[in-house]
Short mmCIF file of C-alpha atoms in Angstrom, two decimals:
data_model
loop_
_atom_site.label_atom_id
_atom_site.label_comp_id
_atom_site.label_asym_id
_atom_site.label_seq_id
_atom_site.Cartn_x
_atom_site.Cartn_y
_atom_site.Cartn_z
CA MET A 1 111.90 9.50 -68.71
CA LYS A 2 114.81 10.92 -66.72
CA THR A 3 113.08 10.44 -63.40
CA SER A 4 112.11 6.87 -64.23
CA LEU A 5 115.75 6.11 -65.02
CA LEU A 6 116.74 7.59 -61.69
CA LYS A 7 114.10 5.47 -59.99
CA LYS A 8 115.49 2.36 -61.61
CA VAL A 9 119.09 3.17 -60.80
CA TRP A 10 119.00 4.24 -57.18
CA ARG A 11 118.46 0.81 -55.69
CA PRO A 12 121.44 -0.98 -57.24
CA PHE A 13 123.52 2.15 -56.70
CA LEU A 14 122.65 2.15 -53.02
CA ALA A 15 123.47 -1.55 -52.81
CA ILE A 16 126.93 -0.96 -54.24
CA LEU A 17 127.56 1.92 -51.87
CA LEU A 18 126.45 -0.19 -48.96
CA PHE A 19 128.76 -2.99 -50.03
CA ILE A 20 131.76 -0.66 -50.29
CA GLY A 21 130.87 0.89 -46.95
CA LEU A 22 130.69 -2.49 -45.23
CA TRP A 23 134.00 -3.47 -46.78
CA GLU A 24 135.65 -0.30 -45.52
CA VAL A 25 134.22 -0.70 -42.04
CA ALA A 26 135.13 -4.38 -41.85
CA THR A 27 138.76 -3.88 -42.84
CA ARG A 28 139.13 -1.19 -40.20
CA LEU A 29 137.13 -2.88 -37.48
CA PHE A 30 139.03 -6.16 -37.74
CA SER A 31 142.26 -4.35 -38.67
CA ILE A 32 142.87 -6.56 -41.70
CA GLU A 33 146.36 -6.17 -43.15
CA GLU A 34 146.53 -4.28 -46.42
CA TRP A 35 148.41 -7.08 -48.20
CA LEU A 36 145.62 -9.44 -47.31
CA LEU A 37 142.57 -7.33 -48.11
CA PRO A 38 143.01 -3.62 -48.78
CA SER A 39 140.17 -1.31 -47.86
CA PRO A 40 138.40 0.61 -50.64
CA SER A 41 140.16 3.80 -49.54
CA ASP A 42 143.55 2.06 -49.81
CA ILE A 43 142.65 1.01 -53.34
CA VAL A 44 141.63 4.54 -54.32
CA MET A 45 144.91 5.93 -52.95
CA GLU A 46 146.90 3.30 -54.79
CA ALA A 47 145.00 3.97 -57.99
CA ARG A 48 145.89 7.67 -57.83
CA ASN A 49 149.58 6.88 -57.55
CA VAL A 50 149.73 4.14 -60.08
CA ILE A 51 147.42 5.29 -62.89
CA PRO A 52 150.08 7.23 -64.88
CA THR A 53 152.36 4.18 -65.13
CA PHE A 54 149.32 2.04 -65.69
CA LEU A 55 148.09 3.65 -68.90
CA PRO A 56 150.36 1.81 -71.37
CA HIS A 57 149.27 -1.49 -69.82
CA LEU A 58 145.67 -0.46 -70.26
CA GLY A 59 146.17 0.43 -73.92
CA SER A 60 147.85 -2.86 -74.64
CA THR A 61 145.07 -4.91 -73.06
CA VAL A 62 142.33 -2.95 -74.79
CA THR A 63 144.01 -3.41 -78.18
CA LEU A 64 144.48 -7.09 -77.51
CA SER A 65 140.91 -7.72 -76.40
CA VAL A 66 139.39 -5.68 -79.22
CA SER A 67 141.41 -7.48 -81.89
CA GLY A 68 140.69 -10.84 -80.28
CA PHE A 69 137.02 -9.97 -80.06
CA LEU A 70 136.85 -8.96 -83.70
CA ILE A 71 138.61 -12.12 -84.86
CA GLY A 72 136.46 -14.25 -82.55
CA THR A 73 133.29 -12.61 -83.85
CA THR A 74 134.28 -13.15 -87.45
CA VAL A 75 135.19 -16.77 -86.82
CA GLY A 76 132.03 -17.33 -84.77
CA LEU A 77 129.73 -15.90 -87.43
CA GLY A 78 131.59 -17.78 -90.14
CA VAL A 79 131.34 -21.08 -88.32
CA ALA A 80 127.66 -20.55 -87.57
CA THR A 81 126.93 -19.73 -91.20
CA ILE A 82 128.76 -22.79 -92.49
CA LEU A 83 127.10 -25.08 -89.97
CA HIS A 84 123.72 -23.61 -90.79
CA LEU A 85 124.01 -23.84 -94.55
CA MET A 86 125.49 -27.33 -94.50
CA PRO A 87 123.43 -29.56 -92.21
CA ARG A 88 125.75 -32.52 -92.77
CA VAL A 89 128.78 -30.57 -91.62
CA ARG A 90 126.73 -29.41 -88.70
CA GLU A 91 125.80 -32.90 -87.61
CA THR A 92 129.42 -33.93 -87.83
CA PHE A 93 131.14 -31.04 -86.13
CA PHE A 94 128.70 -29.50 -83.70
CA PRO A 95 129.36 -32.04 -80.92
CA PHE A 96 133.06 -31.48 -81.51
CA ILE A 97 132.66 -27.75 -81.00
CA ILE A 98 130.73 -28.28 -77.79
CA ILE A 99 133.40 -30.64 -76.47
CA SER A 100 136.07 -28.12 -77.35
CA GLN A 101 134.33 -25.62 -75.12
CA ASN A 102 134.45 -27.94 -72.15
CA MET A 103 138.20 -27.76 -72.15
CA PRO A 104 139.25 -24.95 -69.80
CA ILE A 105 141.03 -22.40 -71.94
CA ILE A 106 143.48 -21.69 -69.18
CA VAL A 107 145.01 -25.15 -69.44
CA LEU A 108 145.42 -24.67 -73.16
CA ALA A 109 147.39 -21.51 -72.65
CA PRO A 110 150.80 -23.01 -71.76
CA LEU A 111 150.49 -25.37 -74.72
CA LEU A 112 149.84 -22.52 -77.09
CA VAL A 113 152.90 -20.75 -75.78
CA ILE A 114 155.00 -23.85 -76.46
CA TRP A 115 153.66 -23.99 -80.00
CA PHE A 116 153.60 -20.34 -80.94
CA GLY A 117 156.01 -18.59 -78.58
CA PHE A 118 155.53 -15.46 -76.53
CA ASN A 119 154.20 -13.19 -79.24
CA ALA A 120 150.66 -11.99 -79.82
CA LEU A 121 149.47 -15.08 -81.68
CA PRO A 122 148.78 -17.44 -78.75
CA LYS A 123 147.03 -14.63 -76.92
CA LEU A 124 144.79 -13.90 -79.87
CA ILE A 125 144.04 -17.60 -80.19
CA ILE A 126 142.96 -17.74 -76.55
CA ILE A 127 140.65 -14.75 -76.90
CA THR A 128 139.24 -16.07 -80.15
CA LEU A 129 138.52 -19.42 -78.53
CA ALA A 130 136.73 -17.70 -75.69
CA CYS A 131 134.70 -15.39 -77.95
CA PHE A 132 133.70 -17.50 -80.88
CA PHE A 133 131.57 -20.02 -79.04
CA PRO A 134 128.89 -17.73 -77.58
CA ILE A 135 128.62 -15.99 -80.93
CA ALA A 136 128.48 -19.17 -82.97
CA VAL A 137 125.81 -20.69 -80.72
CA SER A 138 123.63 -17.60 -80.58
CA ALA A 139 123.89 -17.00 -84.33
CA LEU A 140 123.09 -20.62 -85.08
CA GLY A 141 120.11 -20.43 -82.73
CA GLY A 142 118.94 -17.29 -84.49
CA PHE A 143 119.26 -18.90 -87.93
CA THR A 144 117.37 -22.05 -87.04
CA GLN A 145 114.59 -20.26 -85.19
CA THR A 146 113.66 -18.18 -88.19
CA ASN A 147 109.92 -17.67 -88.35
CA ARG A 148 108.56 -20.53 -90.43
CA GLU A 149 105.79 -18.50 -92.02
CA LEU A 150 108.37 -16.09 -93.35
CA VAL A 151 110.45 -18.99 -94.67
CA HIS A 152 107.37 -20.42 -96.37
CA TYR A 153 106.60 -17.04 -97.89
CA MET A 154 110.14 -16.69 -99.24
CA LYS A 155 110.07 -20.17 -100.74
CA MET A 156 106.68 -19.64 -102.35
CA MET A 157 108.03 -16.45 -103.89
CA GLY A 158 110.87 -18.45 -105.39
CA ALA A 159 113.71 -17.20 -103.21
CA ASN A 160 116.95 -19.14 -103.65
CA LYS A 161 119.17 -20.25 -100.78
CA ALA A 162 121.35 -17.16 -100.87
CA GLN A 163 118.35 -14.82 -100.86
CA LEU A 164 116.77 -16.81 -98.05
CA PHE A 165 119.93 -16.40 -96.00
CA TRP A 166 120.77 -12.76 -96.69
CA LYS A 167 117.28 -11.34 -96.75
CA LEU A 168 115.63 -13.43 -94.07
CA GLU A 169 117.75 -15.68 -91.88
CA LEU A 170 120.63 -13.30 -91.24
CA PRO A 171 118.57 -10.22 -90.34
CA HIS A 172 116.25 -12.44 -88.33
CA ALA A 173 119.23 -13.66 -86.29
CA VAL A 174 120.56 -10.19 -85.50
CA PRO A 175 118.92 -9.90 -82.07
CA SER A 176 120.26 -13.26 -80.96
CA ILE A 177 123.68 -12.54 -82.44
CA PHE A 178 123.75 -9.48 -80.23
CA SER A 179 123.10 -11.50 -77.11
CA GLY A 180 126.11 -13.60 -78.11
CA LEU A 181 128.18 -10.48 -78.74
CA LYS A 182 127.44 -9.17 -75.26
CA ILE A 183 128.74 -12.35 -73.67
CA ALA A 184 131.74 -12.51 -75.99
CA GLY A 185 132.59 -8.87 -75.29
CA THR A 186 132.97 -9.47 -71.59
CA TYR A 187 134.77 -12.78 -72.16
CA SER A 188 137.28 -11.09 -74.42
CA VAL A 189 138.57 -8.82 -71.64
CA MET A 190 138.86 -11.70 -69.23
CA ALA A 191 140.63 -13.85 -71.79
CA ALA A 192 143.01 -11.02 -72.67
CA VAL A 193 144.03 -10.57 -69.04
CA VAL A 194 144.49 -14.31 -68.55
CA SER A 195 146.55 -14.59 -71.73
CA GLU A 196 148.82 -11.83 -70.49
CA TRP A 197 149.64 -13.82 -67.38
CA LEU A 198 151.53 -16.17 -69.62
CA GLY A 199 154.14 -13.66 -70.47
CA ALA A 200 153.92 -10.34 -72.17
CA GLN A 201 155.69 -7.01 -72.15
CA LYS A 202 152.67 -4.99 -71.17
CA GLY A 203 149.06 -5.38 -70.19
CA ILE A 204 146.78 -5.49 -67.19
CA GLY A 205 147.63 -9.17 -66.77
CA VAL A 206 151.34 -8.40 -66.54
CA PHE A 207 150.73 -5.55 -64.13
CA MET A 208 148.60 -7.86 -62.05
CA THR A 209 151.16 -10.68 -61.83
CA LEU A 210 153.89 -8.24 -60.90
CA ALA A 211 151.74 -6.68 -58.21
CA ALA A 212 150.63 -10.03 -56.85
CA SER A 213 154.12 -11.46 -56.66
CA SER A 214 155.22 -8.52 -54.55
CA TYR A 215 152.11 -8.69 -52.36
CA ARG A 216 150.90 -5.28 -53.42
CA THR A 217 147.32 -6.35 -53.09
CA SER A 218 145.87 -2.87 -53.54
CA ARG A 219 147.46 -2.82 -56.97
CA VAL A 220 145.90 -6.12 -57.83
CA PHE A 221 142.56 -4.64 -56.90
CA VAL A 222 143.23 -1.58 -59.04
CA ALA A 223 143.88 -3.93 -61.96
CA ILE A 224 140.71 -5.87 -61.25
CA ILE A 225 138.61 -2.74 -61.13
CA VAL A 226 140.11 -1.43 -64.35
CA ALA A 227 139.43 -4.75 -66.07
CA MET A 228 135.84 -4.52 -64.86
CA VAL A 229 135.49 -1.01 -66.19
CA ILE A 230 136.82 -2.02 -69.62
CA SER A 231 134.46 -4.97 -69.65
CA LEU A 232 131.53 -2.74 -68.79
CA ALA A 233 132.54 -0.22 -71.44
CA PHE A 234 132.56 -3.00 -74.05
CA TYR A 235 129.19 -4.13 -72.91
CA GLY A 236 127.82 -0.61 -73.11
CA LEU A 237 129.23 -0.14 -76.58
CA ILE A 238 127.67 -3.34 -77.83
CA LEU A 239 124.38 -2.32 -76.22
CA LEU A 240 124.48 0.96 -78.13
CA LEU A 241 125.18 -0.85 -81.39
CA GLU A 242 122.31 -3.19 -80.66
CA LYS A 243 119.94 -0.27 -80.09
CA PHE A 244 121.03 1.13 -83.42
CA PHE A 245 120.70 -2.12 -85.34
CA ILE A 246 117.37 -3.27 -84.04
CA ARG A 247 115.41 -0.07 -83.94
CA TRP A 248 112.56 -1.98 -85.50
CA GLN A 249 112.03 -4.21 -82.52
CA GLN A 250 109.39 -3.34 -79.96
CA LYS A 251 109.16 -5.09 -76.65
CA GLY A 252 107.16 -8.25 -76.98
CA GLU A 253 105.95 -7.52 -80.51
CA ASN A 254 105.82 -10.30 -83.04
CA VAL A 255 105.44 -10.43 -86.76
CA MET B 1 97.15 -18.64 -117.96
CA LEU B 2 97.37 -21.19 -115.15
CA GLU B 3 96.34 -24.71 -115.89
CA LEU B 4 96.42 -27.80 -113.68
CA ARG B 5 96.07 -31.15 -115.46
CA HIS B 6 95.03 -34.18 -113.43
CA VAL B 7 97.16 -33.29 -110.44
CA SER B 8 97.24 -35.89 -107.66
CA LYS B 9 99.19 -35.91 -104.45
CA SER B 10 99.34 -38.17 -101.45
CA PHE B 11 101.33 -38.14 -98.24
CA GLY B 12 102.17 -41.71 -97.31
CA GLN B 13 98.92 -43.68 -97.38
CA LYS B 14 96.73 -40.62 -97.32
CA GLN B 15 95.63 -39.28 -100.65
CA VAL B 16 95.17 -35.54 -100.38
CA LEU B 17 94.43 -34.41 -103.93
CA GLN B 18 92.89 -36.54 -106.62
CA GLU B 19 92.86 -35.64 -110.29
CA ILE B 20 92.57 -31.92 -109.84
CA SER B 21 92.20 -30.08 -113.13
CA LEU B 22 91.51 -26.40 -113.14
CA HIS B 23 92.03 -23.31 -115.20
CA VAL B 24 92.56 -19.66 -114.37
CA ALA B 25 92.28 -17.29 -117.33
CA SER B 26 94.28 -14.11 -117.67
CA GLY B 27 92.90 -11.37 -115.42
CA GLU B 28 90.46 -13.79 -113.82
CA PHE B 29 89.67 -14.00 -110.10
CA VAL B 30 89.10 -17.63 -109.12
CA SER B 31 88.21 -18.85 -105.63
CA LEU B 32 88.72 -22.28 -104.20
CA ILE B 33 86.36 -23.17 -101.40
CA GLY B 34 86.15 -26.33 -99.42
CA PRO B 35 86.16 -27.59 -95.86
CA SER B 36 89.27 -27.49 -93.68
CA GLY B 37 91.72 -30.22 -94.45
CA SER B 38 90.66 -30.40 -98.07
CA GLY B 39 94.22 -29.98 -99.20
CA LYS B 40 93.90 -26.41 -100.44
CA SER B 41 97.24 -25.40 -98.97
CA THR B 42 98.87 -28.49 -100.46
CA LEU B 43 97.53 -27.38 -103.82
CA PHE B 44 99.17 -23.99 -103.33
CA ASN B 45 102.46 -25.57 -102.37
CA LEU B 46 102.28 -27.61 -105.57
CA ILE B 47 101.63 -24.56 -107.72
CA GLY B 48 104.38 -22.69 -105.91
CA GLY B 49 106.75 -25.55 -106.66
CA LEU B 50 107.49 -26.36 -103.02
CA LEU B 51 106.08 -29.83 -103.53
CA GLY B 52 105.99 -32.07 -106.56
CA PRO B 53 102.76 -33.83 -107.60
CA ASP B 54 102.63 -37.62 -107.77
CA ALA B 55 100.89 -37.32 -111.10
CA GLY B 56 99.77 -34.53 -113.39
CA GLU B 57 101.31 -31.32 -114.65
CA ILE B 58 101.03 -27.63 -113.95
CA TYR B 59 101.31 -25.05 -116.74
CA LEU B 60 101.62 -21.30 -116.64
CA ASN B 61 101.17 -19.42 -119.91
CA GLY B 62 101.71 -22.66 -121.77
CA GLU B 63 105.01 -23.39 -120.07
CA GLU B 64 105.29 -26.30 -117.68
CA ILE B 65 106.11 -25.15 -114.14
CA THR B 66 105.67 -28.44 -112.29
CA ASN B 67 108.30 -28.56 -109.53
CA LYS B 68 109.64 -25.12 -110.43
CA HIS B 69 109.44 -22.08 -108.23
CA GLY B 70 109.49 -18.34 -108.67
CA PHE B 71 106.60 -18.23 -111.14
CA ILE B 72 103.85 -17.04 -108.87
CA SER B 73 103.29 -14.28 -106.38
CA TYR B 74 101.95 -15.20 -102.98
CA MET B 75 99.98 -13.70 -100.13
CA PRO B 76 99.87 -15.90 -97.04
CA GLN B 77 97.28 -16.18 -94.30
CA GLN B 78 99.43 -14.23 -91.85
CA ALA B 79 100.72 -11.00 -93.30
CA SER B 80 104.31 -12.31 -92.92
CA LEU B 81 105.90 -8.89 -93.20
CA PHE B 82 109.57 -8.66 -92.28
CA PRO B 83 109.71 -6.77 -88.99
CA TRP B 84 113.09 -5.14 -89.70
CA ARG B 85 111.95 -3.67 -92.98
CA THR B 86 109.84 -0.56 -93.33
CA ILE B 87 106.56 -0.84 -95.22
CA ILE B 88 108.04 0.33 -98.51
CA GLU B 89 110.99 -2.05 -98.13
CA ASN B 90 108.59 -4.89 -97.40
CA VAL B 91 106.51 -4.11 -100.43
CA LEU B 92 109.60 -4.12 -102.64
CA LEU B 93 110.69 -7.56 -101.45
CA GLY B 94 108.87 -9.53 -104.14
CA GLN B 95 110.53 -7.46 -106.86
CA GLU B 96 113.88 -7.69 -105.11
CA LEU B 97 113.78 -11.48 -105.31
CA GLN B 98 113.25 -11.27 -109.07
CA GLY B 99 115.97 -8.71 -109.57
CA LYS B 100 114.49 -5.32 -110.37
CA LYS B 101 113.13 -2.75 -107.92
CA ASP B 102 110.75 0.04 -108.86
CA TYR B 103 110.66 2.41 -105.92
CA GLU B 104 108.41 5.02 -107.55
CA LEU B 105 105.78 2.50 -108.56
CA ALA B 106 105.76 1.01 -105.06
CA GLU B 107 105.38 4.45 -103.54
CA ALA B 108 102.54 5.34 -105.90
CA MET B 109 100.73 2.09 -105.19
CA LEU B 110 100.99 2.50 -101.45
CA GLU B 111 99.60 6.03 -101.81
CA ARG B 112 96.77 4.77 -103.97
CA ALA B 113 96.03 1.99 -101.48
CA GLY B 114 95.66 4.48 -98.65
CA LEU B 115 98.95 3.50 -97.05
CA GLY B 116 100.79 6.71 -97.95
CA ASP B 117 101.16 7.76 -94.32
CA VAL B 118 102.91 4.61 -93.22
CA ILE B 119 105.44 4.15 -96.02
CA HIS B 120 108.37 4.48 -93.65
CA ALA B 121 106.75 2.86 -90.62
CA TYR B 122 107.66 -0.59 -89.33
CA PRO B 123 105.10 -3.42 -89.46
CA HIS B 124 104.60 -3.54 -85.68
CA GLU B 125 103.14 -0.05 -85.83
CA LEU B 126 100.27 -1.22 -88.07
CA SER B 127 96.93 -2.87 -87.28
CA GLY B 128 96.12 -6.37 -88.55
CA GLY B 129 94.03 -5.06 -91.44
CA MET B 130 96.73 -2.61 -92.50
CA LYS B 131 99.35 -5.36 -92.46
CA GLN B 132 97.19 -7.48 -94.76
CA ARG B 133 96.87 -4.53 -97.12
CA VAL B 134 100.61 -4.21 -97.21
CA ALA B 135 100.93 -7.94 -97.87
CA PHE B 136 98.48 -7.67 -100.75
CA ILE B 137 100.32 -4.72 -102.30
CA ARG B 138 103.57 -6.67 -101.91
CA ALA B 139 102.05 -9.58 -103.85
CA LEU B 140 100.56 -7.27 -106.46
CA LEU B 141 103.88 -5.50 -107.02
CA SER B 142 105.77 -8.71 -107.64
CA PRO B 143 106.44 -9.13 -111.33
CA GLN B 144 104.64 -12.48 -111.63
CA SER B 145 101.25 -12.29 -113.32
CA LEU B 146 99.48 -14.83 -111.10
CA MET B 147 98.80 -14.27 -107.42
CA LEU B 148 97.97 -17.01 -104.95
CA LEU B 149 96.04 -15.73 -101.94
CA ASP B 150 95.79 -18.18 -99.06
CA GLU B 151 92.84 -17.22 -96.83
CA PRO B 152 94.28 -13.75 -96.45
CA PHE B 153 91.42 -12.32 -94.42
CA SER B 154 90.59 -15.24 -92.16
CA ALA B 155 92.42 -13.77 -89.15
CA LEU B 156 90.55 -10.46 -89.33
CA ASP B 157 87.36 -9.48 -87.56
CA GLU B 158 84.09 -9.29 -89.51
CA PHE B 159 84.07 -5.51 -90.00
CA THR B 160 87.66 -5.24 -91.13
CA ARG B 161 87.09 -8.20 -93.35
CA THR B 162 84.25 -6.67 -95.36
CA ASP B 163 86.24 -3.46 -95.67
CA MET B 164 89.23 -5.40 -96.87
CA GLN B 165 87.22 -7.25 -99.50
CA LYS B 166 85.89 -4.01 -100.95
CA TRP B 167 89.34 -2.47 -100.78
CA LEU B 168 90.91 -5.46 -102.51
CA LEU B 169 88.41 -5.26 -105.36
CA SER B 170 88.94 -1.54 -105.76
CA ILE B 171 92.69 -2.00 -106.12
CA TRP B 172 92.67 -5.21 -108.10
CA GLU B 173 90.12 -4.07 -110.69
CA ASP B 174 92.73 -1.60 -111.98
CA TYR B 175 95.32 -4.29 -112.61
CA GLU B 176 95.51 -7.21 -114.95
CA GLN B 177 96.69 -9.74 -112.37
CA SER B 178 95.06 -13.14 -112.18
CA ILE B 179 94.18 -14.35 -108.71
CA LEU B 180 93.68 -17.79 -107.26
CA PHE B 181 92.09 -17.33 -103.88
CA ILE B 182 91.55 -19.82 -101.06
CA THR B 183 88.75 -19.11 -98.63
CA HIS B 184 86.36 -20.73 -96.18
CA SER B 185 83.74 -18.11 -96.67
CA ILE B 186 81.07 -18.49 -99.34
CA ASP B 187 80.15 -14.80 -99.08
CA GLU B 188 83.73 -13.83 -99.66
CA ALA B 189 84.10 -16.13 -102.65
CA LEU B 190 80.86 -14.90 -104.24
CA PHE B 191 81.59 -11.27 -103.64
CA LEU B 192 85.12 -11.35 -105.03
CA SER B 193 85.36 -13.95 -107.76
CA ASP B 194 84.60 -14.57 -111.40
CA LYS B 195 84.68 -18.29 -110.85
CA ILE B 196 84.25 -20.51 -107.78
CA ILE B 197 85.69 -23.99 -107.57
CA ILE B 198 84.25 -26.19 -104.86
CA LEU B 199 86.43 -28.92 -103.43
CA SER B 200 85.39 -32.02 -101.56
CA VAL B 201 87.46 -33.56 -98.82
CA ASN B 202 89.46 -36.81 -98.39
CA PRO B 203 90.79 -36.79 -101.01
CA ALA B 204 90.08 -33.39 -102.49
CA GLU B 205 88.33 -33.57 -105.81
CA ILE B 206 86.63 -30.86 -107.78
CA LYS B 207 82.96 -31.09 -106.92
CA ASP B 208 81.62 -28.28 -109.01
CA VAL B 209 82.61 -25.06 -110.76
CA PHE B 210 80.43 -21.94 -110.92
CA GLU B 211 80.84 -18.89 -113.08
CA VAL B 212 79.74 -15.94 -110.98
CA PRO B 213 77.61 -13.59 -113.11
CA PHE B 214 77.70 -10.38 -111.05
CA ILE B 215 79.03 -7.46 -113.03
CA ARG B 216 82.03 -5.39 -111.92
CA PRO B 217 82.67 -3.04 -110.29
CA ARG B 218 80.85 -4.60 -107.38
CA ASP B 219 79.82 -2.78 -104.22
CA GLY B 220 78.64 -3.71 -100.75
CA ASP B 221 74.91 -3.68 -101.69
CA LEU B 222 75.48 -6.81 -103.70
CA LEU B 223 76.01 -8.77 -100.50
CA LEU B 224 72.35 -8.25 -99.53
CA SER B 225 70.70 -8.64 -102.93
CA GLU B 226 68.22 -11.40 -103.67
CA GLU B 227 70.36 -12.77 -106.47
CA PHE B 228 73.39 -13.02 -104.19
CA LEU B 229 71.44 -15.01 -101.62
CA GLN B 230 70.14 -17.40 -104.27
CA TRP B 231 73.67 -18.06 -105.43
CA LYS B 232 74.78 -18.60 -101.88
CA LYS B 233 72.03 -21.18 -101.40
CA LYS B 234 73.05 -22.94 -104.59
CA ILE B 235 76.64 -23.24 -103.40
CA ILE B 236 75.69 -24.39 -99.93
CA ASP B 237 73.57 -27.13 -101.52
CA VAL B 238 76.56 -28.35 -103.50
CA ILE B 239 78.87 -28.31 -100.50
CA GLN B 240 76.44 -30.19 -98.29
CA PHE B 241 75.57 -32.75 -100.85
#
């Protein structure tokens, strides 16, 4: 078990090391200025110095993305449920939802600030917009792809619509909801950082804009790496939850 | 118990069932046999209330159940167990839909049915035959007094199948449930039932009804007896005619 994990991991690990090594060598060999592209060692040094002042920013972004993610998930599941249970509503609004997703969120951001000011609300709206779509689509997919034999069984047994939904369609959709959650989790961090660019007291986004405007590129990289780490942590957490929730599923097994 | 009166059904131009009248008495095991496409599954959907007949009525215990659902218990062709539920949770599903759960009874029945070791297992850990057993117990535990069994053993291999038939009889003979059973197999129908209804095809009509005289409890030797073979011949003659 352990050894097989090691076997799986060493290749990508080596690839990352190689990439970092090449980066380091290249910056030195071509003597690239630090403000243009800092070497990995520059970034590590900068990180050491800056981390203590960085922590409050980190906390603020994590809080923001988690709350946005939770709201987005709730909205996404709610929308999917409504669209699923009311086919008419679905026919009417589903194209609308798809169109709404083709609008780049980043262009919406200034508008939201005009409407709602510089508080948390426009930021939460941005994250919610980014999160809800992958969840709504995956949940809806899960609902509609419910095994038809199971549906037939439930109907023959006299299940009503609520029982059909709670006992069959919802649990059946759990695996696909989780694939939506994984996407939404990573989106939420990105959306939080972007929303902070608009103006905030704290946050990785603020830290990043400040660093970028003073050409402290190593700091920008520190911010990027931290955002990546948060994103990965979210992903890992959702993966753990998934493992817990779908213990019953075996690879490639069907009903 | 269950009574169908002159039930007809067509889909578009195609008439599937014509004037089907049949009767299942309390505690009776009745088989429907007929060629593929003879509308047997449509008949089940009608009794289950998923479809409405074009003409005729369906009664259960004197009450009309045409177009109503929730009055019968059902065992489909595929086990159709819910993969996220353990065996005991699956077996309780039928009761859950009707409101009251009896955990102890379910546990006792699984034990009695030889499934005691897998009570807390998930369906994917079970073989095909075991899954069908679970599906049968699930149907038997549902509070409804009539069970519809839709070719439940057709996906199993020959050996498992014979085992399953004997097992089903051994369990069912202790309960008062009535069964309406769809099958393709004449052997299966003869071995299991009190009454066999033979359907024709296009549209399905009742061709003949036989009362099966073999006494219960029945065992595997019956399948090879002279009397059994004579009955089988009789039924084949009707089907081919």
